[in-house]
Short mmCIF file of C-alpha atoms in Angstrom, two decimals:
data_model
loop_
_atom_site.label_atom_id
_atom_site.label_comp_id
_atom_site.label_asym_id
_atom_site.label_seq_id
_atom_site.Cartn_x
_atom_site.Cartn_y
_atom_site.Cartn_z
CA MET H 66 122.67 92.57 -94.35
CA LYS H 67 123.75 94.79 -97.18
CA LEU H 68 120.68 96.58 -98.51
CA VAL H 69 120.68 98.28 -101.91
CA ARG H 70 118.45 99.88 -104.50
CA PHE H 71 119.11 99.14 -108.16
CA GLY H 72 117.92 100.26 -111.57
CA GLU H 73 117.50 103.46 -113.55
CA ALA H 74 117.51 106.75 -111.68
CA GLY H 75 114.03 107.42 -110.34
CA ARG H 76 112.94 103.83 -110.95
CA GLU H 77 115.11 101.93 -108.47
CA ARG H 78 113.94 98.74 -106.82
CA PRO H 79 114.95 97.31 -103.43
CA GLY H 80 117.50 94.54 -103.11
CA LEU H 81 120.17 92.98 -100.97
CA VAL H 82 123.70 91.77 -101.58
CA ASP H 83 124.27 88.10 -100.82
CA ALA H 84 127.41 86.56 -99.34
CA GLY H 85 128.87 86.08 -102.81
CA GLY H 86 128.42 89.73 -103.76
CA VAL H 87 125.41 89.12 -106.02
CA VAL H 88 122.58 91.67 -105.86
CA ARG H 89 119.22 89.98 -105.22
CA ASP H 90 115.85 91.50 -106.08
CA LEU H 91 113.54 92.15 -103.10
CA SER H 92 110.82 93.99 -105.02
CA ALA H 93 108.33 91.10 -104.87
CA LEU H 94 108.53 91.19 -101.09
CA LEU H 95 109.24 94.83 -100.29
CA PRO H 96 107.66 97.80 -102.09
CA GLU H 97 110.53 100.19 -101.33
CA LEU H 98 113.63 100.50 -99.22
CA ASP H 99 112.63 103.51 -97.15
CA GLY H 100 112.16 104.46 -93.53
CA ALA H 101 109.27 102.02 -93.05
CA ALA H 102 111.42 99.16 -94.34
CA LEU H 103 114.00 99.91 -91.65
CA ALA H 104 111.64 99.11 -88.75
CA PRO H 105 113.03 96.29 -86.57
CA ALA H 106 110.24 93.88 -87.53
CA SER H 107 110.79 94.55 -91.23
CA LEU H 108 114.55 94.01 -90.97
CA ALA H 109 113.96 90.80 -89.01
CA ARG H 110 111.78 89.46 -91.84
CA LEU H 111 114.48 90.29 -94.38
CA ARG H 112 117.16 88.56 -92.29
CA ALA H 113 115.05 85.41 -92.23
CA LEU H 114 115.08 85.17 -96.03
CA ASP H 115 117.33 82.79 -97.93
CA PRO H 116 118.97 85.12 -100.49
CA ALA H 117 119.40 82.19 -102.88
CA THR H 118 115.61 82.11 -103.34
CA LEU H 119 115.57 85.70 -104.64
CA PRO H 120 116.11 86.61 -108.31
CA ALA H 121 119.66 87.64 -109.18
CA VAL H 122 120.21 91.08 -110.70
CA ALA H 123 122.54 91.50 -113.67
CA SER H 124 125.98 92.58 -112.51
CA ALA H 125 126.07 95.61 -114.80
CA THR H 126 122.89 97.08 -113.30
CA ARG H 127 123.25 100.56 -111.80
CA LEU H 128 123.10 100.88 -108.03
CA GLY H 129 121.15 103.92 -106.88
CA PRO H 130 120.99 105.52 -103.45
CA PRO H 131 120.33 102.64 -101.04
CA LEU H 132 117.55 104.54 -99.28
CA ALA H 133 114.42 106.27 -100.61
CA GLY H 134 112.31 108.97 -99.00
CA VAL H 135 115.04 110.47 -96.82
CA GLY H 136 113.48 113.25 -94.76
CA LYS H 137 116.65 115.08 -93.79
CA ILE H 138 120.41 114.87 -93.72
CA VAL H 139 121.96 116.20 -90.52
CA GLY H 140 125.59 117.12 -91.03
CA ILE H 141 128.24 117.24 -88.31
CA GLY H 142 131.15 119.59 -88.87
CA LEU H 143 134.67 119.53 -87.45
CA ASN H 144 134.32 116.09 -85.84
CA TYR H 145 137.91 114.97 -86.46
CA ALA H 146 140.83 116.74 -84.75
CA ASP H 147 143.06 116.61 -87.82
CA HIS H 148 140.36 118.18 -89.97
CA ALA H 149 139.79 120.93 -87.40
CA ARG H 150 143.53 121.64 -87.43
CA GLU H 151 143.68 121.93 -91.21
CA ALA H 152 140.69 124.30 -91.04
CA GLY H 153 142.57 126.39 -88.49
CA VAL H 154 140.04 126.03 -85.69
CA ASP H 155 139.80 124.24 -82.35
CA LEU H 156 137.67 121.16 -81.88
CA PRO H 157 134.22 122.35 -80.81
CA ALA H 158 133.09 121.71 -77.25
CA GLU H 159 129.79 120.37 -78.62
CA PRO H 160 128.91 118.89 -82.01
CA THR H 161 128.61 121.41 -84.85
CA VAL H 162 125.28 120.72 -86.54
CA PHE H 163 123.99 121.81 -89.96
CA LEU H 164 121.38 120.56 -92.42
CA LYS H 165 122.03 119.31 -95.93
CA ALA H 166 119.11 119.07 -98.36
CA ALA H 167 117.84 115.56 -99.06
CA SER H 168 117.40 116.59 -102.71
CA ALA H 169 121.22 116.44 -102.96
CA ILE H 170 121.16 112.64 -102.62
CA THR H 171 122.44 110.61 -105.54
CA GLY H 172 123.86 107.14 -106.16
CA PRO H 173 127.31 105.74 -105.39
CA ASP H 174 128.55 105.88 -108.99
CA ASP H 175 126.54 108.82 -110.33
CA PRO H 176 128.24 112.01 -111.57
CA VAL H 177 129.02 114.86 -109.20
CA VAL H 178 127.62 117.92 -110.97
CA LEU H 179 129.45 121.20 -110.42
CA PRO H 180 127.10 124.16 -109.94
CA PRO H 181 127.42 126.93 -112.54
CA GLY H 182 130.45 129.09 -111.80
CA SER H 183 131.86 126.62 -109.29
CA GLN H 184 135.37 127.53 -108.14
CA LYS H 185 135.75 125.82 -104.77
CA THR H 186 133.85 122.51 -104.82
CA ASP H 187 135.42 120.20 -102.25
CA TRP H 188 135.19 116.60 -101.07
CA GLU H 189 134.54 114.99 -97.66
CA VAL H 190 134.18 111.23 -97.11
CA GLU H 191 132.00 110.44 -94.10
CA LEU H 192 130.36 107.64 -92.16
CA ALA H 193 126.59 108.11 -92.51
CA VAL H 194 124.24 106.88 -89.79
CA VAL H 195 120.84 105.60 -90.94
CA ILE H 196 118.04 106.10 -88.42
CA GLY H 197 115.63 103.17 -88.07
CA THR H 198 113.20 104.20 -85.32
CA VAL H 199 112.04 107.57 -84.02
CA ALA H 200 114.64 109.17 -81.75
CA ARG H 201 113.45 112.07 -79.64
CA ARG H 202 115.58 113.24 -76.72
CA VAL H 203 117.19 109.82 -76.31
CA SER H 204 120.09 109.04 -74.00
CA GLU H 205 123.51 107.96 -75.25
CA ALA H 206 122.85 104.52 -73.78
CA ASP H 207 119.62 104.16 -75.77
CA ALA H 208 120.82 105.85 -78.96
CA PRO H 209 122.30 102.76 -80.69
CA GLY H 210 118.90 101.09 -80.58
CA HIS H 211 117.56 103.76 -82.94
CA VAL H 212 120.21 103.11 -85.61
CA ALA H 213 119.24 100.82 -88.50
CA GLY H 214 122.64 100.80 -90.19
CA TYR H 215 125.47 102.68 -91.83
CA CYS H 216 126.65 103.68 -95.28
CA ILE H 217 129.18 105.92 -96.96
CA GLY H 218 128.10 109.54 -97.28
CA LEU H 219 130.09 111.87 -99.51
CA ASP H 220 129.62 115.45 -98.31
CA ILE H 221 130.39 117.53 -101.39
CA SER H 222 130.74 121.22 -100.48
CA GLU H 223 131.00 124.38 -102.56
CA ARG H 224 133.22 126.36 -100.18
CA TYR H 225 132.49 129.71 -101.82
CA TRP H 226 128.80 129.44 -101.04
CA GLN H 227 129.46 127.76 -97.70
CA LEU H 228 132.00 130.22 -96.30
CA GLU H 229 132.11 133.42 -98.32
CA ARG H 230 128.49 134.39 -98.92
CA GLY H 231 127.28 134.78 -95.34
CA GLY H 232 124.65 132.85 -93.42
CA GLN H 233 124.87 129.19 -92.56
CA TRP H 234 126.59 126.28 -94.31
CA THR H 235 123.49 124.67 -95.81
CA LYS H 236 123.50 126.48 -99.14
CA GLY H 237 127.07 125.43 -99.95
CA LYS H 238 126.26 121.80 -99.18
CA SER H 239 122.92 121.23 -100.85
CA PHE H 240 123.37 121.46 -104.62
CA ASP H 241 121.96 118.52 -106.58
CA SER H 242 124.35 115.52 -106.50
CA PHE H 243 126.21 116.84 -103.42
CA ALA H 244 125.20 113.89 -101.20
CA PRO H 245 126.10 110.55 -102.82
CA ILE H 246 125.26 107.66 -100.49
CA GLY H 247 125.89 103.93 -100.71
CA PRO H 248 126.58 101.59 -102.40
CA TRP H 249 124.76 99.76 -99.63
CA ILE H 250 123.43 100.14 -96.10
CA LEU H 251 125.11 97.70 -93.75
CA THR H 252 122.62 96.90 -91.01
CA ALA H 253 123.66 97.71 -87.47
CA ASP H 254 123.57 94.10 -86.30
CA GLU H 255 126.65 93.52 -88.46
CA LEU H 256 128.39 96.66 -87.20
CA PRO H 257 127.46 97.14 -83.54
CA ALA H 258 130.46 99.40 -82.84
CA PRO H 259 131.19 101.55 -85.92
CA ARG H 260 134.67 102.59 -84.79
CA GLY H 261 138.05 101.60 -86.18
CA LEU H 262 136.85 101.57 -89.81
CA PRO H 263 139.53 102.81 -92.24
CA MET H 264 138.21 105.44 -94.63
CA SER H 265 139.83 107.04 -97.65
CA LEU H 266 139.20 109.27 -100.65
CA SER H 267 141.25 109.82 -103.78
CA VAL H 268 141.02 112.29 -106.67
CA ASN H 269 142.35 111.10 -110.03
CA GLY H 270 144.08 108.22 -108.26
CA ALA H 271 145.94 110.40 -105.73
CA ARG H 272 144.92 109.72 -102.14
CA MET H 273 143.70 112.86 -100.45
CA GLN H 274 141.99 111.57 -97.31
CA HIS H 275 142.90 108.66 -95.09
CA GLY H 276 141.42 108.28 -91.63
CA ASP H 277 139.58 106.06 -89.21
CA THR H 278 136.09 106.34 -87.79
CA GLY H 279 137.59 105.75 -84.37
CA ASP H 280 139.08 109.24 -84.55
CA MET H 281 135.69 110.97 -84.33
CA ALA H 282 135.60 113.45 -81.47
CA PHE H 283 131.93 112.66 -80.90
CA GLY H 284 130.92 109.06 -81.56
CA VAL H 285 127.70 107.79 -83.08
CA ALA H 286 125.80 107.33 -79.80
CA ARG H 287 126.72 110.84 -78.68
CA LEU H 288 125.66 112.34 -82.01
CA VAL H 289 122.30 110.55 -82.17
CA SER H 290 121.56 111.54 -78.58
CA TYR H 291 122.70 115.13 -79.08
CA VAL H 292 120.85 115.77 -82.33
CA SER H 293 117.68 114.13 -81.02
CA GLY H 294 117.62 116.76 -78.29
CA PHE H 295 116.99 119.45 -80.91
CA MET H 296 114.89 117.67 -83.52
CA SER H 297 113.08 114.39 -83.92
CA LEU H 298 115.12 111.89 -85.91
CA LEU H 299 112.75 109.85 -88.04
CA PRO H 300 113.15 106.49 -89.79
CA GLY H 301 115.21 107.04 -92.92
CA ASP H 302 116.92 110.21 -91.71
CA LEU H 303 120.70 110.37 -92.12
CA ILE H 304 123.48 111.80 -89.99
CA PHE H 305 126.74 112.55 -91.82
CA THR H 306 129.26 112.28 -88.99
CA GLY H 307 132.17 114.42 -90.21
CA THR H 308 135.37 113.92 -92.19
CA PRO H 309 139.08 113.45 -91.50
CA ALA H 310 141.84 115.69 -92.82
CA GLY H 311 142.74 115.94 -96.49
CA VAL H 312 139.97 118.08 -97.93
CA GLY H 313 140.82 120.41 -100.78
CA LEU H 314 140.39 123.51 -98.60
CA GLY H 315 143.14 122.29 -96.29
CA LEU H 316 145.79 121.71 -98.96
CA VAL H 317 148.57 124.23 -99.65
CA PRO H 318 147.65 125.62 -102.09
CA PRO H 319 143.98 124.60 -101.93
CA ARG H 320 142.82 122.19 -104.62
CA TYR H 321 139.22 121.92 -105.75
CA LEU H 322 137.24 119.71 -108.10
CA ARG H 323 137.09 120.42 -111.81
CA ALA H 324 135.10 118.83 -114.63
CA GLY H 325 136.78 115.60 -115.68
CA ASP H 326 138.11 114.74 -112.22
CA ARG H 327 137.37 111.30 -110.83
CA VAL H 328 136.64 110.82 -107.14
CA GLU H 329 136.77 107.48 -105.35
CA ALA H 330 135.74 107.05 -101.71
CA SER H 331 135.64 103.99 -99.46
CA ILE H 332 135.02 102.92 -95.88
CA ASP H 333 135.98 99.43 -94.77
CA GLY H 334 132.92 97.17 -94.85
CA LEU H 335 130.71 99.81 -96.45
CA GLY H 336 131.95 99.55 -100.01
CA ARG H 337 133.27 102.08 -102.49
CA GLN H 338 131.94 105.02 -104.46
CA ARG H 339 133.26 106.20 -107.85
CA HIS H 340 132.22 109.49 -109.40
CA GLU H 341 133.07 111.52 -112.46
CA VAL H 342 132.89 115.27 -111.92
CA VAL H 343 130.92 117.05 -114.65
CA ALA H 344 130.04 120.66 -115.36
CA GLY H 345 126.51 121.75 -114.52
#
């Protein structure tokens, strides 16, 4: 299933995308698309529905973030060898883990808002893992059973605050609008092995990133298992799994986002995001 939320910002309702690409309204059957809605029994009930019996949503309706009530975003850094090379570092022996504020979440076509004084705001297209059931110190073998689905996560990063002001990465990654997700969550039953998915990102029509989820140094099962050893992963939590080469920091000379730029990101099967960059 492709699960979405649609409507005005702050007033989104749950829905799904049918086989013909039409958004269908689930709000009469489901109060919200949040962690509770991702429980196996809840997803099974949704799969049993005939989408044709659900009201169609007007095609021009805004799609919001496909998940409400996200508790935390766990970011994974340097998870692609080509990205590590462009950053001038070796691949880490273990996953590099940071936190990104859930308040940064926005929709798949909403503006990316530059923080005041931004000079080095960068882009990173990523596969995002959506947790469906509590994962606490789980094995790699059991980890996939805790995943409800996948979506695109765009990890926007202000490199100045991330790298030049001391401390950890979180503050450069957590400005409002720095975590667009969606357009939909593809449930894990339709993507049991999330490897080999082409992913790309362009700025003003020029392709900057092009990679494949199969190039991750640490795969989804390893990441879920590893992170769950340090913190409980709860239904509705997200793991952003890292980005391939082509970020602005790695270009010669570096190139960063400016007001008026347009960013487009896609992952095969998970849809496409389109954002205008605006001044904050």
